[in-house]
């Protein structure tokens, strides 16, 4: 599996162009992308990072990290996923960075998603769907998610970089990703749902040898 992550992460550097500010996601697949990006760091202007974890890794390589508010729109965002369907709709947030990831994806012209083959699924939902919530809304959001057919479980001992808890929603078969994303977005107290369908990936790099790009 980690070989698949490495193959995908390293291939994504092909999309990096001279002078770019690159949006960088979070996770173990992205860690391989960061390693590869470090080898071409003199060609880029810097990065925008989706988590404290990625920021630390980028800075450890001497790569500059900018605030998104100072960069404007980005040309490229590279990030992993927990699941990806044939329409390039994603479940993300296994690492808890879904809110900043969704912001950077929205701000980017091209979203390249890097996955190992185990993440390629026919229907999203076997991986529990992460939902970041405002703390006082937790029980309200749980009730609404149960009405939608899910089984929300509070991620124990975890708060996001934004200081919020995450509900991991089990038991969903997500056949209408855009519709479910919009429905969950409407629940008061939801900060971000880890369904990336309204703004899904543009390009998927699947880590096989040679990498499969679709
Ligand atoms: C973090 C994410 C990650 O992209 C996702 O969890 C995949 O992680 P990994 O590459 O470690 O399997 O969404 O919030």
Short mmCIF file of N, CA and C and ligand atoms in Angstrom, two decimals, residues 1 5 25-31 79-82 91-98 101 114 116 119 127 196, ligand 1:
data_model
loop_
_atom_site.label_atom_id
_atom_site.label_comp_id
_atom_site.label_asym_id
_atom_site.label_seq_id
_atom_site.Cartn_x
_atom_site.Cartn_y
_atom_site.Cartn_z
N UNK A 1 0.83 -1.20 0.00
CA UNK A 1 0.00 0.00 0.00
C UNK A 1 0.87 1.26 0.00
N UNK A 5 1.25 4.51 -2.55
CA UNK A 5 1.23 5.92 -2.14
C UNK A 5 2.46 6.65 -2.68
N UNK A 25 -2.00 19.11 0.36
CA UNK A 25 -2.93 18.44 1.26
C UNK A 25 -2.25 17.82 2.46
N UNK A 26 -2.87 16.78 2.98
CA UNK A 26 -2.42 16.19 4.25
C UNK A 26 -2.51 14.67 4.16
N UNK A 27 -1.57 13.99 4.83
CA UNK A 27 -1.66 12.53 4.95
C UNK A 27 -0.39 11.83 4.52
N UNK A 28 -0.44 10.50 4.58
CA UNK A 28 0.77 9.72 4.30
C UNK A 28 1.09 9.67 2.81
N UNK A 29 0.08 9.80 1.93
CA UNK A 29 0.36 9.85 0.49
C UNK A 29 0.98 11.21 0.15
N UNK A 30 0.41 12.26 0.74
CA UNK A 30 0.95 13.61 0.52
C UNK A 30 2.39 13.70 1.05
N UNK A 31 2.71 12.93 2.08
CA UNK A 31 4.09 12.96 2.61
C UNK A 31 5.09 12.59 1.51
N UNK A 79 -3.60 16.48 -3.26
CA UNK A 79 -4.03 15.91 -1.98
C UNK A 79 -4.43 14.45 -2.17
N UNK A 80 -4.46 13.72 -1.08
CA UNK A 80 -4.89 12.33 -1.08
C UNK A 80 -6.39 12.22 -0.84
N UNK A 81 -6.85 11.00 -0.60
CA UNK A 81 -8.26 10.77 -0.30
C UNK A 81 -8.38 9.44 0.44
N UNK A 82 -9.50 9.28 1.11
CA UNK A 82 -9.78 8.01 1.78
C UNK A 82 -10.54 7.07 0.85
N UNK A 91 -14.19 10.82 -0.61
CA UNK A 91 -14.31 10.98 0.84
C UNK A 91 -12.93 11.36 1.33
N UNK A 92 -12.89 12.45 2.11
CA UNK A 92 -11.63 12.89 2.71
C UNK A 92 -11.87 13.23 4.18
N UNK A 93 -10.77 13.37 4.92
CA UNK A 93 -10.90 13.77 6.31
C UNK A 93 -10.49 12.68 7.28
N UNK A 94 -9.99 11.55 6.76
CA UNK A 94 -9.48 10.51 7.66
C UNK A 94 -8.41 11.06 8.59
N UNK A 95 -7.63 12.02 8.09
CA UNK A 95 -6.60 12.66 8.91
C UNK A 95 -7.11 13.89 9.64
N UNK A 96 -8.37 14.24 9.41
CA UNK A 96 -8.98 15.33 10.17
C UNK A 96 -8.77 16.72 9.60
N UNK A 97 -8.18 16.82 8.42
CA UNK A 97 -7.84 18.14 7.87
C UNK A 97 -8.85 18.61 6.83
N UNK A 98 -10.06 18.04 6.86
CA UNK A 98 -11.01 18.23 5.76
C UNK A 98 -11.40 19.68 5.51
N UNK A 101 -8.62 21.51 3.80
CA UNK A 101 -8.46 20.87 2.48
C UNK A 101 -9.55 21.34 1.52
N UNK A 114 -4.16 12.05 -5.31
CA UNK A 114 -3.18 10.96 -5.36
C UNK A 114 -3.64 9.84 -4.43
N UNK A 116 -3.54 5.36 -3.50
CA UNK A 116 -3.11 4.00 -3.79
C UNK A 116 -4.35 3.23 -4.25
N UNK A 119 -7.95 2.76 -2.57
CA UNK A 119 -8.90 3.87 -2.36
C UNK A 119 -9.92 3.98 -3.49
N UNK A 127 -15.74 3.63 3.81
CA UNK A 127 -14.94 4.43 4.75
C UNK A 127 -15.88 5.40 5.45
N UNK A 196 -16.20 15.37 -1.09
CA UNK A 196 -15.69 16.33 -2.05
C UNK A 196 -16.30 15.95 -3.40
C1 LIG B 1 -6.72 14.05 5.54
C2 LIG B 1 -7.16 13.41 4.28
C3 LIG B 1 -6.20 12.49 3.61
O1 LIG B 1 -6.02 12.90 2.31
C4 LIG B 1 -6.78 11.10 3.62
O2 LIG B 1 -7.09 10.74 4.94
C5 LIG B 1 -5.83 10.09 3.00
O3 LIG B 1 -4.73 9.92 3.86
P1 LIG B 1 -3.55 8.91 3.52
O4 LIG B 1 -2.85 9.45 2.33
O5 LIG B 1 -2.70 8.93 4.77
O6 LIG B 1 -4.15 7.55 3.28
O7 LIG B 1 -8.23 13.63 3.79
O8 LIG B 1 -7.74 14.83 6.10
#
